[in-house]
Coordinates of C-alpha atoms in Angstrom, one line a residue:
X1 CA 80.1 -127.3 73.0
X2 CA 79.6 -125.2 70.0
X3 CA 76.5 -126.4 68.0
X4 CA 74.5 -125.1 65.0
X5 CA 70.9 -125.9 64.3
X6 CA 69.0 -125.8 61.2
X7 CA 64.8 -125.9 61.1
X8 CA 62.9 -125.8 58.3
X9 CA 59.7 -124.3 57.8
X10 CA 57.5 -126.3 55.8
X11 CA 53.7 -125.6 55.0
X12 CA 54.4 -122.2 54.0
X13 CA 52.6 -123.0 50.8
X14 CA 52.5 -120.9 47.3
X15 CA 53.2 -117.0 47.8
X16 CA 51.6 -115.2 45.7
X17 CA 51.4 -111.5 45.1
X18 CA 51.5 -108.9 48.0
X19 CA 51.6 -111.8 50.2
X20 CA 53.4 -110.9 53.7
X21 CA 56.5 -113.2 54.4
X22 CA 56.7 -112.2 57.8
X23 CA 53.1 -112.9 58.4
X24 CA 54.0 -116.7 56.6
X25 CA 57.2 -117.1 59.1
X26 CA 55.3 -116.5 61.9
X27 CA 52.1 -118.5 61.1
X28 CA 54.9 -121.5 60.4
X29 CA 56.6 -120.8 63.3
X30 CA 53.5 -121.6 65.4
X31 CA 52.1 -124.5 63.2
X32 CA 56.1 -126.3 64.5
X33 CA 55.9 -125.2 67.7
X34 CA 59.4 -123.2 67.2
X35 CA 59.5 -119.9 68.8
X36 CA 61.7 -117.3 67.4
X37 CA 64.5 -115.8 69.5
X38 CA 66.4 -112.6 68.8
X39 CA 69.7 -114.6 68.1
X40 CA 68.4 -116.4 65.8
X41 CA 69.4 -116.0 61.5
X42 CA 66.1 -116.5 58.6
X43 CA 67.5 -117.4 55.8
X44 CA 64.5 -116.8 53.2
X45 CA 64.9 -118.1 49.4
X46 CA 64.5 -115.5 47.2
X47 CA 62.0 -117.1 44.9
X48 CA 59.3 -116.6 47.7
X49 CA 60.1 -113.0 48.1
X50 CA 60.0 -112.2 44.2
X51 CA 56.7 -113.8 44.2
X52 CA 55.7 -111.8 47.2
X53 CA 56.7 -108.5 45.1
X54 CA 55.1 -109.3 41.5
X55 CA 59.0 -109.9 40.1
X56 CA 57.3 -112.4 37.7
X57 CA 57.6 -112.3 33.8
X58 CA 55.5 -113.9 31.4
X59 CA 57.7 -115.0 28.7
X60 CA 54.9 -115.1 26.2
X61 CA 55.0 -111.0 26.6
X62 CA 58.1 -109.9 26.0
X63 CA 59.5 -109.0 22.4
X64 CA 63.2 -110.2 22.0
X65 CA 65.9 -107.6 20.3
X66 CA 67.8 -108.5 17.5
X67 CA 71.0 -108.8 20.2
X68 CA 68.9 -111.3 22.1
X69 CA 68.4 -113.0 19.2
X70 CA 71.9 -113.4 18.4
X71 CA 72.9 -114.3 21.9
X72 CA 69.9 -117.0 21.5
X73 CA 71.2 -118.2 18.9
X74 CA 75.0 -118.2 20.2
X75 CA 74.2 -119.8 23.4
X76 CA 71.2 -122.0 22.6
X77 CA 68.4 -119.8 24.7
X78 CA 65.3 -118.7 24.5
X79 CA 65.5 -115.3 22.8
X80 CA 63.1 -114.0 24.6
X81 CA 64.4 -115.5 27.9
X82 CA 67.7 -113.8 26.6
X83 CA 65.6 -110.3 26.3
X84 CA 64.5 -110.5 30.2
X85 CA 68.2 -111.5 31.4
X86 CA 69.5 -108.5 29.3
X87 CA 66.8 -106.1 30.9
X88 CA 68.1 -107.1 34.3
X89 CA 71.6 -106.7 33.3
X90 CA 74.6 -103.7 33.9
X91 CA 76.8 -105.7 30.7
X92 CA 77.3 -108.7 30.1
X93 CA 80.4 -110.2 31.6
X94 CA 80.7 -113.4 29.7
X95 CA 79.4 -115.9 27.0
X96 CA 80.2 -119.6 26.2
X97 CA 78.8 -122.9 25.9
X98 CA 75.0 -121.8 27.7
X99 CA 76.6 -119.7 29.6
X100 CA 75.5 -116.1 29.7
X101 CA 77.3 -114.3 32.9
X102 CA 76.4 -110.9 33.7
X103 CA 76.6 -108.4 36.0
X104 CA 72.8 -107.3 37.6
X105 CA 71.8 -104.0 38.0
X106 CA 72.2 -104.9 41.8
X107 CA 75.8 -105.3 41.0
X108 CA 75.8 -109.5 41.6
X109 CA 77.7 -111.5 39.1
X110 CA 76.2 -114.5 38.0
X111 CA 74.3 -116.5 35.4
X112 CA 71.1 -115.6 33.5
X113 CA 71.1 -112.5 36.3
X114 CA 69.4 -114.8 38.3
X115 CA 66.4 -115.0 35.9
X116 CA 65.2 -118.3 37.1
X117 CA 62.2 -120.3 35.6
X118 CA 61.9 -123.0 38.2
X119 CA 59.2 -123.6 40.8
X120 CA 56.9 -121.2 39.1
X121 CA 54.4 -121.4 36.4
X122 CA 54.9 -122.8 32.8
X123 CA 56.4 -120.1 30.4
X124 CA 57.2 -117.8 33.3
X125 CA 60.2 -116.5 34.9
X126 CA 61.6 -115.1 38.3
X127 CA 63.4 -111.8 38.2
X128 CA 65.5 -111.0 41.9
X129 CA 64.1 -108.7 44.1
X130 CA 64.8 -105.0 43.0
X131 CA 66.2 -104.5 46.7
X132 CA 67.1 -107.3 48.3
X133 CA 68.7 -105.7 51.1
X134 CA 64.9 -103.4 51.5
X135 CA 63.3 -106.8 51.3
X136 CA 64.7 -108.6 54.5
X137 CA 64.9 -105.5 56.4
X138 CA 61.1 -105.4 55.9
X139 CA 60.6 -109.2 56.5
X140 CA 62.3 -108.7 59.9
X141 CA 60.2 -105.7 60.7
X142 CA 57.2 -107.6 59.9
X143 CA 58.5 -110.3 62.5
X144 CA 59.2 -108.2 65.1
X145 CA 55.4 -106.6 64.8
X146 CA 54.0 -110.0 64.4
X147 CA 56.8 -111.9 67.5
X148 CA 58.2 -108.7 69.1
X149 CA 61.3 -110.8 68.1
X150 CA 63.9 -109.1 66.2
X151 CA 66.0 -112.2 64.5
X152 CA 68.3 -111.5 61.7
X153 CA 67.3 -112.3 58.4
X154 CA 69.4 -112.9 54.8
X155 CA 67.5 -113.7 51.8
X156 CA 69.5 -116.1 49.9
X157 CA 70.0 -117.3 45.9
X158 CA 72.2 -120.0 44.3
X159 CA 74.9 -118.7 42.4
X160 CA 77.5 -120.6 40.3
X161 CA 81.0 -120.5 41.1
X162 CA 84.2 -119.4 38.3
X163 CA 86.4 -122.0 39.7
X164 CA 84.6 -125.0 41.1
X165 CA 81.7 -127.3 39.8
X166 CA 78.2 -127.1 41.1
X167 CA 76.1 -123.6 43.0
X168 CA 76.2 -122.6 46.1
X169 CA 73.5 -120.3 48.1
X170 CA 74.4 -116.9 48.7
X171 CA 73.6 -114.0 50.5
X172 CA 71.5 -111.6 48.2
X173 CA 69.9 -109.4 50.9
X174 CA 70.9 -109.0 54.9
X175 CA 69.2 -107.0 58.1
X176 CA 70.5 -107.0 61.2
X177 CA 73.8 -108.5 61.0
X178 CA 76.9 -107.5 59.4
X179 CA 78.3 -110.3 56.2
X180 CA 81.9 -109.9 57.1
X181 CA 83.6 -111.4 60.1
X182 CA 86.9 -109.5 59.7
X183 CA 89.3 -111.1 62.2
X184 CA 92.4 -109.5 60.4
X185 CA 95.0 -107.8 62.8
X186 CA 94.2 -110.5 65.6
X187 CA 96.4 -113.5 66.3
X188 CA 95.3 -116.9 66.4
X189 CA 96.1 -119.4 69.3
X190 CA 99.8 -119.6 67.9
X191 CA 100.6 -116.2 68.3
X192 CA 100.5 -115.5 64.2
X193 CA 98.8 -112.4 63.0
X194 CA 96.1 -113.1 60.6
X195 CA 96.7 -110.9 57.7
X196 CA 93.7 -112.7 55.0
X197 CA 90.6 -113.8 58.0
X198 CA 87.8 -112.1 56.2
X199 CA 84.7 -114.5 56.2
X200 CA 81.9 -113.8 54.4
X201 CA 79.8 -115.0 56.8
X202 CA 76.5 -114.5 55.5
X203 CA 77.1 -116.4 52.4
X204 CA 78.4 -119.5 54.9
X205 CA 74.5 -119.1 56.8
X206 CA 73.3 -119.3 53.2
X207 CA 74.8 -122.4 52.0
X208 CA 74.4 -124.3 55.7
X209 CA 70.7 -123.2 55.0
X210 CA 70.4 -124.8 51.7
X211 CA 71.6 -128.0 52.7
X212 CA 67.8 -128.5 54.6
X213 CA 66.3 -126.1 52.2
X214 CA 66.7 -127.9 48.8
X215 CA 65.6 -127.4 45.4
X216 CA 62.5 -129.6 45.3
X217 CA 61.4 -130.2 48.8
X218 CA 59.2 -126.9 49.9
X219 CA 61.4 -126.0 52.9
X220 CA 61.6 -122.2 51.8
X221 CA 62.7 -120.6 55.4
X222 CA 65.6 -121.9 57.7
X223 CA 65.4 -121.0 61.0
X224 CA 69.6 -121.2 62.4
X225 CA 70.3 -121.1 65.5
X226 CA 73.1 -121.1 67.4
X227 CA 75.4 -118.5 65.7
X228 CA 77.1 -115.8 67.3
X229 CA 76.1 -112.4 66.0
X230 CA 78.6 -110.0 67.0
X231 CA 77.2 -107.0 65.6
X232 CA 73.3 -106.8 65.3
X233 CA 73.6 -104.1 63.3
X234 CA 72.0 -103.7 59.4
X235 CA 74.5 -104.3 57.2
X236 CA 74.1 -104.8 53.4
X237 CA 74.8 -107.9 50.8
X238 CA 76.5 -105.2 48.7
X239 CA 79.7 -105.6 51.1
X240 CA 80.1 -108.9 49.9
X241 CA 80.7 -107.5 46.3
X242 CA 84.2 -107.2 45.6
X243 CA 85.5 -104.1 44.0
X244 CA 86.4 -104.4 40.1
X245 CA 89.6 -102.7 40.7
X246 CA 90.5 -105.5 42.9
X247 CA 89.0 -108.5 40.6
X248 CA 92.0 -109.8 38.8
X249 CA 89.8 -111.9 36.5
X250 CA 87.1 -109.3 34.9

């Protein structure tokens, strides 16, 4: 029977600065009595890590441009909330109603470049890890040095979707798995040849992760377990990005 389990790790408390994540995972591993396997996925929320690398902004310091302003202004923000988003930003992508989409220096499309201000102190922000694929790599090195385990680990955000109401968590930064299943060129049990089976499944581990996660409930580590890794190899959240050429809406 195929089965996939999802444990939270609760206690882990605030992270604050220079504060090792793999150190926390472990200690919360051994508080719940769950010992970690090499099969197993971490799915880590990013707000922990960014606290962990000092990617927090005091809004009270920054000094807003006269094109966050106007975007202020426009979209009802913060104009110096505006100035932060635009400092993580490649260009922006799109503006209306609140909405101010962009496209991260990382290359992620999203909202507000995932400039988050909750779960953190008043008048302060969030910025995404500057490496989010460096980050987990080093989370799971920290594991296996702490466990002599070696699970894989995706450190995951919520993104809003174009199409469909309401975010979803995604996969931000990987180590030792690869995102994409691509089952394209094999046939399935009726003999058809899948020509579109790409599955992106890192951002599916993400989203299954969230569901125990939450917003507001201090679960920020999900042990899964149960899912098949086929390659245990480092792969990167940067093959989840599709292509420009190929995006027919940008």
């Amino acid at each position: 029977m195929k089965r996939l389990e999802l444990l939270g790790l609760e206690d882990i408390g605030d992270v604050g600065l220079g504060d090792s994540i793999g150190r926390l995972i472990c200690d919360a591993c051994l508080r719940q009595r769950i010992e970690l396997t090499d099969d197993d996925v971490l799915v880590v929320a990013q707000k922990i890590v960014s606290k962990a690398e000092g990617r927090i902004v005091a809004l009270e310091d920054i000094q807003p441009s006269q094109r966050a302003i106007e975007l202020g202004r426009e979209l009802d923000k913060e104009p110096a909330l505006v100035e932060v988003i635009l400092g993580e930003s490649r260009r922006v992508i799109r503006t209306g109603g609140r909405a101010l989409i962009v496209e991260t220096h990382h290359g992620f499309v999203c909202a507000n470049a995932g400039v988050d201000q909750s779960n953190v102190g008043p008048r302060q922000v969030t910025l995404l890890p500057k490496d989010p694929d460096r980050s987990a790599r080093e989370i799971r090195k920290e594991i296996h040095e702490r466990a002599r385990k070696n699970p894989a680990v995706i450190i995951s955000d919520s993104f809003g979707r174009a199409w469909r109401i309401g975010t979803v968590d995604v996969a931000i930064g990987i180590a030792g798995m690869q995102p994409i299943k691509d089952e394209r060129g094999l046939k399935d049990r009726y003999g058809y040849r899948l020509k579109a089976a790409v599955a992106a499944v890192a951002d599916e581990i993400a989203a299954a992760a969230e569901l125990v996660m939450g917003k507001r409930d201090g679960v920020p580590v999900i042990v899964v377990r149960g899912y098949d890794i086929e390659k245990r190899e480092d792969g990167s959240a940067q093959e989840l990005h599709r292509p420009e050429a190929e995006d027919l809406f940008r």
